[in-house]
mmCIF file of C-alpha atoms in Angstrom:
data_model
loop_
_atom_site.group_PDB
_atom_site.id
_atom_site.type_symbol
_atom_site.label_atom_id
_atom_site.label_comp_id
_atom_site.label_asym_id
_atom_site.label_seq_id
_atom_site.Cartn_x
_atom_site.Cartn_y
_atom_site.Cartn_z
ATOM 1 C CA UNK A 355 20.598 11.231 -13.278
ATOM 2 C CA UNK A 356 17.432 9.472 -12.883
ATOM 3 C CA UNK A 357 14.840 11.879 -12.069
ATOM 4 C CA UNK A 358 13.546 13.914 -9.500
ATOM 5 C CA UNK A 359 14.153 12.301 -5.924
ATOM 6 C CA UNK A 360 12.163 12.669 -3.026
ATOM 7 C CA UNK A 361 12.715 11.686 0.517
ATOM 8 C CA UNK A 362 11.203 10.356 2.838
ATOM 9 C CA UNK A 363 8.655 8.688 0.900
ATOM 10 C CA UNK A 364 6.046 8.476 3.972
ATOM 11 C CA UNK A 365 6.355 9.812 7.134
ATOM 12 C CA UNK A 366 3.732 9.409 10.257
ATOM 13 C CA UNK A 367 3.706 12.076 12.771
ATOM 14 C CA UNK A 368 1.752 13.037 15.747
ATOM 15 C CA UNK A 369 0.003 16.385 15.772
ATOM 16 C CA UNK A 370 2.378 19.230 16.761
ATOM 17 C CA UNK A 371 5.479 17.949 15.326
ATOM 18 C CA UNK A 372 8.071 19.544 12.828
ATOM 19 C CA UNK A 373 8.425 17.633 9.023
ATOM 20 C CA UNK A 374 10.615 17.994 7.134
ATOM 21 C CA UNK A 375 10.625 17.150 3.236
ATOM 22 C CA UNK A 376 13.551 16.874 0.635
ATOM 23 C CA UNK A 377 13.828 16.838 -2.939
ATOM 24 C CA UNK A 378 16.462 16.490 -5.163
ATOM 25 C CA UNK A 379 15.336 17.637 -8.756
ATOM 26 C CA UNK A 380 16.759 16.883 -11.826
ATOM 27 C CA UNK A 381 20.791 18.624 -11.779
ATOM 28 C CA UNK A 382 20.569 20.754 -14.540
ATOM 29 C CA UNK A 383 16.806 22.258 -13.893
ATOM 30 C CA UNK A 384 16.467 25.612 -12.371
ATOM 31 C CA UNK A 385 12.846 25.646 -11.509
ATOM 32 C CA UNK A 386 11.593 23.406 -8.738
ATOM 33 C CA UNK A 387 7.948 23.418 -7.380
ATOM 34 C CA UNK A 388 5.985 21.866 -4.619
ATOM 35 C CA UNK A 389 3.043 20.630 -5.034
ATOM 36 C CA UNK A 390 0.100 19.067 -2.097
ATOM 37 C CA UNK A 391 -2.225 16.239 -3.408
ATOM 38 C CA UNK A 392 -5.086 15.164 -1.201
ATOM 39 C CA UNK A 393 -7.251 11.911 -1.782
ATOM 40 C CA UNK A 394 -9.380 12.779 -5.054
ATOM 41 C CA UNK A 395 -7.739 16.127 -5.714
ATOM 42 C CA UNK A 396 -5.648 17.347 -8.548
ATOM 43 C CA UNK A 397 -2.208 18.608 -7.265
ATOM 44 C CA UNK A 398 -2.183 22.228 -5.517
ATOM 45 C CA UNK A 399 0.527 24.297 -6.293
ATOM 46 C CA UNK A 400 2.159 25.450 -3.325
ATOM 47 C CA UNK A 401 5.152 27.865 -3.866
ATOM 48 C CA UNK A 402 7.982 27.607 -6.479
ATOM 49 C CA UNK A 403 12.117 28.355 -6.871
ATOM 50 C CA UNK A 404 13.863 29.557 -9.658
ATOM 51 C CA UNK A 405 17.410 28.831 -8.763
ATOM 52 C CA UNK A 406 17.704 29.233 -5.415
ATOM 53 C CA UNK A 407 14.838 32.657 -5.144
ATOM 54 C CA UNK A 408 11.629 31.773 -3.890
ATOM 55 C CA UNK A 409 9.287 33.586 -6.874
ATOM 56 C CA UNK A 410 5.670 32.805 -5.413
ATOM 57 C CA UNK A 411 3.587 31.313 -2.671
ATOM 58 C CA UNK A 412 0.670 30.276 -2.788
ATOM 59 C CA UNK A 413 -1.915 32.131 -0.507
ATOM 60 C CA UNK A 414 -3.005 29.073 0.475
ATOM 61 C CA UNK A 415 0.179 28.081 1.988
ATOM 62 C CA UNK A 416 0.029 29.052 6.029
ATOM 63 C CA UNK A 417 2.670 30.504 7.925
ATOM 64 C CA UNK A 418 3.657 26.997 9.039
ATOM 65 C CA UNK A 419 4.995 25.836 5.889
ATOM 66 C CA UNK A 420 8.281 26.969 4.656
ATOM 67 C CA UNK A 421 10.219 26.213 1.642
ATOM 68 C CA UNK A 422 14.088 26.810 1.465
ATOM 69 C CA UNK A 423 16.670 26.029 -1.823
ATOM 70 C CA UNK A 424 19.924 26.940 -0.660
ATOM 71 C CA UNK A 425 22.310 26.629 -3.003
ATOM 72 C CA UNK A 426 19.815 26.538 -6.234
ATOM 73 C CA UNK A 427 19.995 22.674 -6.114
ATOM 74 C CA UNK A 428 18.033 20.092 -3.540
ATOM 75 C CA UNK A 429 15.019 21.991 -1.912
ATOM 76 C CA UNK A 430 13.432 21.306 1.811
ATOM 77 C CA UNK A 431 9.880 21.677 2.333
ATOM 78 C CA UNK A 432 9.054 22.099 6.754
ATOM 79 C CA UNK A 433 5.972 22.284 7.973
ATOM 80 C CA UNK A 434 5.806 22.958 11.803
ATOM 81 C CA UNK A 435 3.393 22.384 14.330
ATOM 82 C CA UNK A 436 1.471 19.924 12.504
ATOM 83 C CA UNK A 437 -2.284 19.347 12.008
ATOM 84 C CA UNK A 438 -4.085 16.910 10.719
ATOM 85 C CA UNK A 439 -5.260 18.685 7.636
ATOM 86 C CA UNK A 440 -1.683 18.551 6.956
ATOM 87 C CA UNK A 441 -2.143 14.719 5.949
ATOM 88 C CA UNK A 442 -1.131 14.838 2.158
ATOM 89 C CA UNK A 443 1.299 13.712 -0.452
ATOM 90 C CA UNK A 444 3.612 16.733 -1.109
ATOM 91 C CA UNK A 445 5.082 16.428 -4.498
ATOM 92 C CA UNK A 446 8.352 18.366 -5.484
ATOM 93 C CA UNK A 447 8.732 18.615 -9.764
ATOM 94 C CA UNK A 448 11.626 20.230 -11.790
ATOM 95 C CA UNK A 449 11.775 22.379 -14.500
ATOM 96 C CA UNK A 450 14.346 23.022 -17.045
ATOM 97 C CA UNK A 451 14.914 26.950 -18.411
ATOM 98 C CA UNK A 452 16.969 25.973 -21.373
ATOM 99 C CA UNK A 453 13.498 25.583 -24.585
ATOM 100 C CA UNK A 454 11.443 24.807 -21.863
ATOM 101 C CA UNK A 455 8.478 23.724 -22.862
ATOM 102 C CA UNK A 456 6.822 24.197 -19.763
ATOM 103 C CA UNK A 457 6.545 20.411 -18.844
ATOM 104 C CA UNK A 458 6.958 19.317 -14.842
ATOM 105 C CA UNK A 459 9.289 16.618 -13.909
ATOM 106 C CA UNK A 460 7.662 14.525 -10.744
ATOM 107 C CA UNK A 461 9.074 12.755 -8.428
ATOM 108 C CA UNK A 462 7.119 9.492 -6.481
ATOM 109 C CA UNK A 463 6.134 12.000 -3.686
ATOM 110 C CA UNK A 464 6.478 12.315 0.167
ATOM 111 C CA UNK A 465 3.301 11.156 2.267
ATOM 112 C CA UNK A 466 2.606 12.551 5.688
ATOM 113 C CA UNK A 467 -0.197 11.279 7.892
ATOM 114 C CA UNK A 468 -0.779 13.386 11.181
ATOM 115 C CA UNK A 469 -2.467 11.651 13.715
ATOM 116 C CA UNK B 276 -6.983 33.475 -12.842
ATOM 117 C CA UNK B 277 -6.462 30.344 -14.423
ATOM 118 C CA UNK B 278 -8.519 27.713 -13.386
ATOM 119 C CA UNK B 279 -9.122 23.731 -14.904
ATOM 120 C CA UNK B 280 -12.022 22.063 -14.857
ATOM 121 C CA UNK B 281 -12.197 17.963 -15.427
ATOM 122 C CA UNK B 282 -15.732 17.319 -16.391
ATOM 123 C CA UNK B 283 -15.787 14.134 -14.862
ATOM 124 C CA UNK B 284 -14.192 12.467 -12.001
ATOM 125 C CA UNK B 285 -14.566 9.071 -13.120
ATOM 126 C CA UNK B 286 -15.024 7.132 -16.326
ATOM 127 C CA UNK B 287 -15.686 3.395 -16.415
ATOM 128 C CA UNK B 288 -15.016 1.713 -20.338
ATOM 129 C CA UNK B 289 -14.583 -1.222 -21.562
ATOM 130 C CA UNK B 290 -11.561 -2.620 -23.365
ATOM 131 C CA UNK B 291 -10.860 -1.568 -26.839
ATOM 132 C CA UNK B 292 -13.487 0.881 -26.606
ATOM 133 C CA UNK B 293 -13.077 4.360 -26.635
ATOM 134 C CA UNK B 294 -12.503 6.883 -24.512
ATOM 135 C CA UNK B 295 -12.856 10.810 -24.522
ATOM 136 C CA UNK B 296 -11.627 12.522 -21.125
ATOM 137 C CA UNK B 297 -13.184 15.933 -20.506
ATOM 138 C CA UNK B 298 -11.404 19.401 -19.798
ATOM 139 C CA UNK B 299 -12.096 22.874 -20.215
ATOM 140 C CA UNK B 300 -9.757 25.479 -19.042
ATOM 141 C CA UNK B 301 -10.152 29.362 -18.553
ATOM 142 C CA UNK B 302 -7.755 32.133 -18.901
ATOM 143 C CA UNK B 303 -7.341 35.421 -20.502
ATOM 144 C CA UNK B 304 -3.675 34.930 -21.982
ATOM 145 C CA UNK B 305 -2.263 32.583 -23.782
ATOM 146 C CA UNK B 306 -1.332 29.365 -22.031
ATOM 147 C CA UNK B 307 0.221 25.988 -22.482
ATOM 148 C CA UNK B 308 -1.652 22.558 -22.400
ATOM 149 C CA UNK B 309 -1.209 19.533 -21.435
ATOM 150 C CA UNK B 310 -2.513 16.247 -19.862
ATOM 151 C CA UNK B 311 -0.317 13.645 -17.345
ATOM 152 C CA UNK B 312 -0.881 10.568 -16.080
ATOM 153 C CA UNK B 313 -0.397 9.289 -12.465
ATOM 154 C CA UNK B 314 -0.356 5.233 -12.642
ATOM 155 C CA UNK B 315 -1.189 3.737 -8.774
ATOM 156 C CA UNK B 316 1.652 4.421 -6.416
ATOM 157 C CA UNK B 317 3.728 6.110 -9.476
ATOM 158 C CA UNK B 318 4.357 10.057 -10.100
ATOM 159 C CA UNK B 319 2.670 12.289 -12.475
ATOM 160 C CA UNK B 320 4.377 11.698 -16.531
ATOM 161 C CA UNK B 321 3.617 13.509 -19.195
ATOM 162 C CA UNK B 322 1.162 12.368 -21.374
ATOM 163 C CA UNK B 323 0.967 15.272 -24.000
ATOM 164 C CA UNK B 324 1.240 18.909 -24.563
ATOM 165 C CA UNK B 325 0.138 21.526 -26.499
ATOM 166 C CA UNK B 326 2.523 25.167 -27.206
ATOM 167 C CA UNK B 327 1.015 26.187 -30.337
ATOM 168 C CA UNK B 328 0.508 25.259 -33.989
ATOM 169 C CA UNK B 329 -1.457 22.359 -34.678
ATOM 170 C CA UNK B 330 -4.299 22.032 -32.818
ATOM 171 C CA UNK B 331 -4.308 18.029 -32.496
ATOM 172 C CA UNK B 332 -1.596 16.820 -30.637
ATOM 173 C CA UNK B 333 -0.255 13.188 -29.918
ATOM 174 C CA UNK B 334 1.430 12.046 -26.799
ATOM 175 C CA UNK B 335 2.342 8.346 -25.690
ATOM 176 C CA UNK B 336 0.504 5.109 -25.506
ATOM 177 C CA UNK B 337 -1.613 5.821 -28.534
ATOM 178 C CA UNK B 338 -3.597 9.099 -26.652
ATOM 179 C CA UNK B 339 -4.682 12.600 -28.565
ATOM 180 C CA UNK B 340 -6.067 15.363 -27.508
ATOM 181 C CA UNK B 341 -7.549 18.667 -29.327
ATOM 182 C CA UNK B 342 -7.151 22.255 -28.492
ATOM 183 C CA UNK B 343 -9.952 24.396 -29.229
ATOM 184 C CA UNK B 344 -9.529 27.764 -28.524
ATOM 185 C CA UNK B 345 -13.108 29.138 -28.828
ATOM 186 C CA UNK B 346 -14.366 26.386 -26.353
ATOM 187 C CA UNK B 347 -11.479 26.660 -24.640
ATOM 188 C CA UNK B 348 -11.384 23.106 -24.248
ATOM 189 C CA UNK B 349 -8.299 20.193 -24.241
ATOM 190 C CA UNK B 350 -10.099 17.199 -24.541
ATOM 191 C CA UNK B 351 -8.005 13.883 -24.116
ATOM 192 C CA UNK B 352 -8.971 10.673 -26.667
ATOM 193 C CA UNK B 353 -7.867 7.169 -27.269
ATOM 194 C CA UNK B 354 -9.656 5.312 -30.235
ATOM 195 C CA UNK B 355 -9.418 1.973 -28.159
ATOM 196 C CA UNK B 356 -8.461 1.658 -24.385
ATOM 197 C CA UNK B 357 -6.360 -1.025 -22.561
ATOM 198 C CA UNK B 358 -6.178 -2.597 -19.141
ATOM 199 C CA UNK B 359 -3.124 -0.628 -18.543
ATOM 200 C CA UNK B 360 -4.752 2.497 -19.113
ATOM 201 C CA UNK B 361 -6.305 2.169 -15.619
ATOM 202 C CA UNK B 362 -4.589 5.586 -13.834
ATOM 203 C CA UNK B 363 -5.441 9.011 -12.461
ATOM 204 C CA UNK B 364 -5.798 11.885 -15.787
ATOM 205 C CA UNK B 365 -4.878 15.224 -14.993
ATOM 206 C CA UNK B 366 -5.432 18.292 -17.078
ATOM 207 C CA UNK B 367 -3.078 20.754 -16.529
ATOM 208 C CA UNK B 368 -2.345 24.704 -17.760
ATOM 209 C CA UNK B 369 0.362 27.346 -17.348
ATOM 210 C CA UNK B 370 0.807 30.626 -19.013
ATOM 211 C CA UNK B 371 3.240 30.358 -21.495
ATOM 212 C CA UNK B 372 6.836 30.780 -19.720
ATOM 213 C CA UNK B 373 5.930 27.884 -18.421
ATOM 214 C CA UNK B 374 5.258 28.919 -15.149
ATOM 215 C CA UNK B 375 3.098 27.922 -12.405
ATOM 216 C CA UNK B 376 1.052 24.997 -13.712
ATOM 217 C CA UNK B 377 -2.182 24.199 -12.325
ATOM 218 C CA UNK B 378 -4.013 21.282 -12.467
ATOM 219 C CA UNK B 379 -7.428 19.882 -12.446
ATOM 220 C CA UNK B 380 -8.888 17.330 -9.934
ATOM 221 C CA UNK B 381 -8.321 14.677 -12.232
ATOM 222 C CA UNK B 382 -10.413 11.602 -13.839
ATOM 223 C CA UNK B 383 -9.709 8.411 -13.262
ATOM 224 C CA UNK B 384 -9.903 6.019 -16.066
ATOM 225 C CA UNK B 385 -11.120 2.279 -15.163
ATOM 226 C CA UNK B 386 -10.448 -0.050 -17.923
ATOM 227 C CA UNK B 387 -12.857 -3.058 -17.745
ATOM 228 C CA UNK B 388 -12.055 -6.317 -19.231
#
């Protein structure tokens, strides 16, 4: 396993259309978080997963944003009806449970521009 | 609430010189540390953490940084900087569990030859 994988790694959209995000985090984690960077901004926590139960959400995060981990593996971030303050690099990172040491795995990042 | 503040957004050094990155954090429980690193067009990596025990911790590439609990600060050091130091710094804290990390807006770090 080589890390936490992210796909796609930029997408370009028009406003009003549905994204959708994957990650793949590292196999044997059990936490996985999304993250949204914006130019000159730290990364904002978004909403997290342990296994495959969605623990928190950021109040931040609109009703047009929604995060799904099936089967307690790979994770898909959507975000419908786009706007252009959506424009952001959404970062997923892993977690493992086992002496975790609280340290976030991160993968390269997805990159939406609205236009 | 926890909350991280980088003191500055941008630090411009020259080579071997050296470098202190500012952070202060705030929280009323006990929380975990730690500064990563976001290289242009690369993730965030860990840099360094700190759990507990000693209050000066080393990560990679030759940085340090020092807890101090009554200032509530994490400052990040290197003693002498490189070119390839050049990246994005971000100060980050969690309670301990682990959980929920948040981050600061970052400094970046221009290394001038």
């Amino acid at each position: 396993d080589t890390g936490v994988s992210q796909n796609p790694r930029h997408k370009i959209t028009k406003r009003g259309q549905n994204v959708t995000f994957r990650c793949d985090p590292i196999s044997e984690h059990n936490r996985l978080y999304w993250y949204r960077q914006t130019l000159g901004q730290g990364p904002e926590f978004l909403t997290y997963f342990q296994n495959e139960a969605q623990l928190e959400k950021s109040r931040l995060l609109s009703d047009r944003f929604s995060a799904e981990r099936p089967k307690g593996s790979f994770s898909t971030l959507e975000i419908q009806r786009t706007e252009q303050g959506d424009s952001a690099m959404y970062l997923c990172a892993s977690q493992g449970q086992v002496l975790n040491t609280g340290e976030l795995f991160f993968g390269e990042g997805s990159r939406l521009t609205v236009l | 609430a926890q909350s991280v503040t980088q003191l500055d957004s941008q630090v411009p050094v020259f080579e071997e010189a050296p470098v202190e990155l500012r952070c202060n954090y705030s929280s009323s429980v006990s929380v975990y540390l730690f500064w990563y690193v976001q290289y242009p067009n690369q993730g965030l990596q860990l840099l360094l953490k700190y759990l507990s025990g000693s209050t000066l911790v080393k990560g990679i590439n030759g940085f340090e940084a020092e807890f101090n609990k009554s200032q509530t600060s994490f400052h990040l050091r290197k003693p002498s900087v490189h070119i390839s130091d050049t990246a994005e710094y971000f100060c980050a804290v969690s309670y301990t569990g682990g959980f929920k990390t948040i981050f600061g807006a970052g400094t970046r770090l221009f290394v001038k030859a």
